[in-house]
Short mmCIF file of C-alpha atoms in Angstrom, two decimals:
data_model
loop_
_atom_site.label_atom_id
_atom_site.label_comp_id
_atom_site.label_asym_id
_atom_site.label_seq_id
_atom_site.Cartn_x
_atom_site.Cartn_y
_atom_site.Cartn_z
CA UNK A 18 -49.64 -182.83 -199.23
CA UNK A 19 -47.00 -184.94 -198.21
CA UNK A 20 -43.67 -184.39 -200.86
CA UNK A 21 -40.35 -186.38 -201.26
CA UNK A 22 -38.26 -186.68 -198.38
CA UNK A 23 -34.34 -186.29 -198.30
CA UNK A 24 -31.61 -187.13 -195.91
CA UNK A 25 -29.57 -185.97 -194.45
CA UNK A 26 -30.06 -182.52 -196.15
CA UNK A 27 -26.21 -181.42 -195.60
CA UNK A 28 -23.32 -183.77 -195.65
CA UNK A 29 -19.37 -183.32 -195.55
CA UNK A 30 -17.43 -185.99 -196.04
CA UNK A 31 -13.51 -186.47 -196.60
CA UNK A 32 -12.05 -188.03 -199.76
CA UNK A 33 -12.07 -192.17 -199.98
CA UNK A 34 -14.87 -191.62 -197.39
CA UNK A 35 -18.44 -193.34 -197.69
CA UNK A 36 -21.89 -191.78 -198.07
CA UNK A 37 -25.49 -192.63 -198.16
CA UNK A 38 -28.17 -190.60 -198.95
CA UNK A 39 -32.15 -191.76 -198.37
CA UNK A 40 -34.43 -191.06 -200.67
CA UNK A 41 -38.54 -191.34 -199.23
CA UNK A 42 -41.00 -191.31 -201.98
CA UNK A 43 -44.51 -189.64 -201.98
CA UNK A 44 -47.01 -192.53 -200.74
CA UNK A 45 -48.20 -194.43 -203.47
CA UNK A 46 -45.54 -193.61 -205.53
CA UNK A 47 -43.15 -197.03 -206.89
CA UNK A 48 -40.73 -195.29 -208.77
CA UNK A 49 -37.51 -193.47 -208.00
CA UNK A 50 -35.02 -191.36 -209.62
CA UNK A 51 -31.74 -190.23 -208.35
CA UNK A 52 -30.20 -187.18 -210.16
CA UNK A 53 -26.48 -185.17 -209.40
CA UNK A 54 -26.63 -181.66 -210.18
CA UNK A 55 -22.75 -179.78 -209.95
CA UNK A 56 -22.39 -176.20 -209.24
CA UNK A 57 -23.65 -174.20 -212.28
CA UNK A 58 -24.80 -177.49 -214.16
CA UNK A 59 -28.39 -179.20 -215.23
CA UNK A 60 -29.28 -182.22 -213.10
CA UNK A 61 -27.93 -185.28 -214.90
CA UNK A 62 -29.63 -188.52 -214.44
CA UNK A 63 -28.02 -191.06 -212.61
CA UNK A 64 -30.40 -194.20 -211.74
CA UNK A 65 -33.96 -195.28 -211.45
CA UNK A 66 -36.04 -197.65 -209.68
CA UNK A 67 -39.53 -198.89 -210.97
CA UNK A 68 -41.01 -201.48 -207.78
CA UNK A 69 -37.62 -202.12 -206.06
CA UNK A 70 -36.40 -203.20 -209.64
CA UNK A 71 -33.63 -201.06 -211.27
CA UNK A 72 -35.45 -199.35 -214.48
CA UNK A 73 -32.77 -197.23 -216.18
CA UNK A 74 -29.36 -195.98 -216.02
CA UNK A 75 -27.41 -192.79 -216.63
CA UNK A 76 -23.95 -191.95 -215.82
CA UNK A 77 -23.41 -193.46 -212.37
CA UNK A 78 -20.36 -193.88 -211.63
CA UNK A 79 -19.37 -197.49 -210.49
CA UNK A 80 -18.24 -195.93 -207.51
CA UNK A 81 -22.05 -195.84 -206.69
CA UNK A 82 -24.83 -198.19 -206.08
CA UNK A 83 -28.48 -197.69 -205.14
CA UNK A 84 -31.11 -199.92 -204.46
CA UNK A 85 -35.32 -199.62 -203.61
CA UNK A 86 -36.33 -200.93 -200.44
CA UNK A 87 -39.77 -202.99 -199.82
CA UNK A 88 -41.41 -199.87 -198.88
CA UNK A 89 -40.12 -198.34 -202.04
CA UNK A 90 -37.70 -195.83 -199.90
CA UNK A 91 -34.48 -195.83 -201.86
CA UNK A 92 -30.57 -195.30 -200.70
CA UNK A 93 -27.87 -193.99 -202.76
CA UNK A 94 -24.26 -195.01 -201.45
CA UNK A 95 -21.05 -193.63 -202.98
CA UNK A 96 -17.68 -194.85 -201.80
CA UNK A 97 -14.58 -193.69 -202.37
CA UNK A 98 -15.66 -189.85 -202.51
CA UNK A 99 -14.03 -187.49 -205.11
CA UNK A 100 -13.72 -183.98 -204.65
CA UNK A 101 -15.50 -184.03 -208.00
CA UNK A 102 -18.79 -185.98 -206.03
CA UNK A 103 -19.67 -182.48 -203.86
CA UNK A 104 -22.91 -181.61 -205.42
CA UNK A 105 -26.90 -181.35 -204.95
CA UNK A 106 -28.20 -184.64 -205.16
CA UNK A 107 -32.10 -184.56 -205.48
CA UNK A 108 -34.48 -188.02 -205.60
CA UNK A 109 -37.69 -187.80 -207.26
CA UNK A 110 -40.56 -190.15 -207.09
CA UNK A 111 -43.44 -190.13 -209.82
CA UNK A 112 -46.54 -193.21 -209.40
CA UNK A 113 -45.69 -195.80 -212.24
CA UNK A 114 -48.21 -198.70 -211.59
CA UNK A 115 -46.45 -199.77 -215.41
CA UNK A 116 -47.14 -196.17 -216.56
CA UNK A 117 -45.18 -193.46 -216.66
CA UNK A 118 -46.54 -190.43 -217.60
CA UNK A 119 -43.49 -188.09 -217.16
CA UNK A 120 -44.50 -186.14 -213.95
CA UNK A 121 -41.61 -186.57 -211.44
CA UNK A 122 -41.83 -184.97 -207.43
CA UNK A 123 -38.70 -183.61 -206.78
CA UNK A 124 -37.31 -183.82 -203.24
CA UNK A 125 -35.48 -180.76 -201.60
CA UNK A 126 -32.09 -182.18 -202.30
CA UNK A 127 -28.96 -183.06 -200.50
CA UNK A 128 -25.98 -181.52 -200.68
CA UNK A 129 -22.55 -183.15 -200.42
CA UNK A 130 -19.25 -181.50 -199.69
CA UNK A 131 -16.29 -183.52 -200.23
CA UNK A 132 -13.33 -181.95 -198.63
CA UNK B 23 -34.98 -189.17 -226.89
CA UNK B 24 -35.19 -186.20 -229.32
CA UNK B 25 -33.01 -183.04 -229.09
CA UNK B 26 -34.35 -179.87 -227.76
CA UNK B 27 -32.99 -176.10 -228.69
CA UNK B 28 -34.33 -173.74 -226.15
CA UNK B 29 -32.60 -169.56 -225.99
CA UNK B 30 -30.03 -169.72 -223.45
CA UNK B 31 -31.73 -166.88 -221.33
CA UNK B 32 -34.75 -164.27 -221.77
CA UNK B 33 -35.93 -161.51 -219.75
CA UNK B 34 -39.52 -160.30 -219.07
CA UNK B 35 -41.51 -158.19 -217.50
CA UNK B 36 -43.65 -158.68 -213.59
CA UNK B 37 -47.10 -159.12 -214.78
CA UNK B 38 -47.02 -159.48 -218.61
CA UNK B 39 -47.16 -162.96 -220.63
CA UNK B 40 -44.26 -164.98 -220.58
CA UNK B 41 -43.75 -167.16 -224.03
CA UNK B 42 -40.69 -169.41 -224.13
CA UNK B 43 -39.91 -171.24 -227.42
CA UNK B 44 -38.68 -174.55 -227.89
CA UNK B 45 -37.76 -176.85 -230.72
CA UNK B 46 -37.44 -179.94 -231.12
CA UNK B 47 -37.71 -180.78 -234.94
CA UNK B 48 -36.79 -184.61 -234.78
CA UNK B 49 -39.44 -185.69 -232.26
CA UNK B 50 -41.14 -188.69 -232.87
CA UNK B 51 -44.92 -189.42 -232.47
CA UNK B 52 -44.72 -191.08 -229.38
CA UNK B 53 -42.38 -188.39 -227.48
CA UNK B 54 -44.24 -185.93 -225.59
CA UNK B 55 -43.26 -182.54 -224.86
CA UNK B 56 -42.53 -181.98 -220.63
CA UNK B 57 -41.39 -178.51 -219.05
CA UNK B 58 -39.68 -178.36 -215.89
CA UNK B 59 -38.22 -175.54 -214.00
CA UNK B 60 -35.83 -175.03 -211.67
CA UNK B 61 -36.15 -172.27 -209.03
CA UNK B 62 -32.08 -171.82 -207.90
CA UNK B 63 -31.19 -174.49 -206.03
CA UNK B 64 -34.22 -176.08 -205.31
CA UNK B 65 -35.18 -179.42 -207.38
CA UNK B 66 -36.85 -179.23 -210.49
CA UNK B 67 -40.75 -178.59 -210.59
CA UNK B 68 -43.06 -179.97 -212.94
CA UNK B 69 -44.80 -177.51 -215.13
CA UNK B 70 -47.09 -179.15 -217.63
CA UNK B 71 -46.53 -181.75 -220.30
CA UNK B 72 -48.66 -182.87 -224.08
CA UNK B 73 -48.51 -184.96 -226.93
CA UNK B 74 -49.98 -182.98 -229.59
CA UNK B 75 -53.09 -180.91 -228.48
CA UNK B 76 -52.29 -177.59 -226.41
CA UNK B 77 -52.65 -178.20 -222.95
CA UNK B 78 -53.57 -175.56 -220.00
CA UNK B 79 -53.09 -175.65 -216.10
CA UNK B 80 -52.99 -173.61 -213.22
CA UNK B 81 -49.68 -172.66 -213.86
CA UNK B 82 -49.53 -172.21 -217.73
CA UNK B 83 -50.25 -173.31 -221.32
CA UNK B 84 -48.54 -175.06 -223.73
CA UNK B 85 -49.13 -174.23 -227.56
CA UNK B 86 -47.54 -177.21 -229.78
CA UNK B 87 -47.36 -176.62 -233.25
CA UNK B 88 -49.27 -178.94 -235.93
CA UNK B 89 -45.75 -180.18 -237.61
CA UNK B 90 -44.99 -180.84 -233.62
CA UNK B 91 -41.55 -179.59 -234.46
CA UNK B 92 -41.40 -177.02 -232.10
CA UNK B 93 -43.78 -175.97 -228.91
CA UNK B 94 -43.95 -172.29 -226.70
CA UNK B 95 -45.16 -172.84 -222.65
CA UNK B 96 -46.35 -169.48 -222.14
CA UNK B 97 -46.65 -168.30 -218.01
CA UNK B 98 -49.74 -165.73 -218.76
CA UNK B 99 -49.05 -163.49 -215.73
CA UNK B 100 -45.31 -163.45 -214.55
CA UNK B 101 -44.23 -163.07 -210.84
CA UNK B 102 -40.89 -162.65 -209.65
CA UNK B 103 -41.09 -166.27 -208.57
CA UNK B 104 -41.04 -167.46 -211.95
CA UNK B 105 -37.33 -166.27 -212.04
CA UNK B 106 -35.65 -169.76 -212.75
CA UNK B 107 -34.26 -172.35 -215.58
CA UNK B 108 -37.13 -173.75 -217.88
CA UNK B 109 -36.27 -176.94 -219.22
CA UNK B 110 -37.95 -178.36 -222.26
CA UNK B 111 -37.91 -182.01 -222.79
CA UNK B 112 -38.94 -184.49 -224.80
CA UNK B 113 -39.24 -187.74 -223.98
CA UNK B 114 -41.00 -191.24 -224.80
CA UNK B 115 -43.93 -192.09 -223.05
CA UNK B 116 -44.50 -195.16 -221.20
CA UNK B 117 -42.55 -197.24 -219.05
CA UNK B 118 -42.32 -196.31 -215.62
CA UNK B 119 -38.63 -195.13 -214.57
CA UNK B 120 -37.62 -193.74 -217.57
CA UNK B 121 -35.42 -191.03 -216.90
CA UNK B 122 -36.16 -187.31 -217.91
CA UNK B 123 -33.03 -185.83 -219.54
CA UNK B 124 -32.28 -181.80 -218.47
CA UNK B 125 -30.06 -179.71 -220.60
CA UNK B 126 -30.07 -176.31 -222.37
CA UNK B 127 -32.92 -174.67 -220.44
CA UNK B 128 -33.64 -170.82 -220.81
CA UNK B 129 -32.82 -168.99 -217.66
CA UNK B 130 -36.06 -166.79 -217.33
CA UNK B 131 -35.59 -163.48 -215.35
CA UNK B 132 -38.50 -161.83 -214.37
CA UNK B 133 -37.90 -157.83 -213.65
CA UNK B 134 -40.24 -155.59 -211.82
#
């Protein structure tokens, strides 16, 4: 069965460099969470994205912005890295159609090193 | 979202029941109970999820208590590859995008 897709799976970047990560959901699916996950720490909930509409917000930095394209593929782009930004970012997709019922598909992650 | 108070780690043994408690005495009636885990590194997997009746799948059962107050996922038949974090969450159900909050999972290691 076809999962969430990541990329790129591995990224450096330099500080005050930019990043995007893409985020492609399970067909059928219309909703799309982004979560950061440090070393040694839970995931923590940064945006989602309910038919290209933003649905609900955690603690995304303004730094950040992310956005749900017409064919519901989503991009995360952080500017201005911080050495604090290297982490496992992982996208997850769940089918909404106005319903949520709580079971997100997790995608494999990427990881970004800020040097 | 309610609170959830889950042991910070538990061992157990390669092919005997797994039970892993969780409370979450200020739920209210429209929160449901989700578990998650989280093999290291990988992203978090779905495990099962209920309201207020116990609830059984391939992968386990979860017992919720009348009061609803407090709920055990049980993995009947551990494998190593159950070693990971097991989040409990609670969360209102409903409108699509609403995020899933993970903290204070139990850290499940499964020994031969």
């Amino acid at each position: 069965a076809a999962g969430v897709i990541q990329s790129p799976r591995h990224l450096i970047k330099e500080k005050r460099e930019t990043a995007t990560l893409k985020c492609y959901p399970i067909p059928r699916h219309d909703t799309v969470y982004w979560y950061q996950q440090g070393p040694g720490q839970d995931p923590q909930f940064l945006i989602s994205f309910y038919e290209k509409m933003q649905s609900d917000k955690g603690s995304i930095p303004d730094r950040f912005s992310a956005q749900q394209f017409s064919d519901y593929h989503s991009e995360l782009n952080m500017s201005s890295l911080e050495l604090g930004d290297s982490a496992l970012y992982f996208c997850a997709s769940s089918p909404g159609g106005g319903w949520n019922t709580g079971e997100l598909f997790f995608g494999e992650g990427s990881r970004l090193t800020v040097l | 979202d309610a609170k959830t108070t889950q042991p910070t780690s538990m061992d157990c043994a390669e092919g005997r029941a797994a039970n892993l408690p969780c409370n979450h005495s200020t739920i209210s009636g429209n929160e449901y109970v989700y578990w998650y885990r989280q093999i290291h590194s990988q992203g978090p997997q779905y495990i099962i999820h209920g309201l207020k009746n116990n609830e059984t799948n391939e992968m386990a059962s979860l017992i919720i208590t009348e009061d609803r107050k407090s709920s055990t996922l049980i993995l009947p038949h551990a494998t190593l590859r159950d070693t990971a974090v097991y989040y409990c969450i609670v969360r209102v159900g409903g409108a699509a995008g609403n995020k899933l909050t993970f903290g204070g999972g139990t850290r499940v290691l499964v020994k031969p």
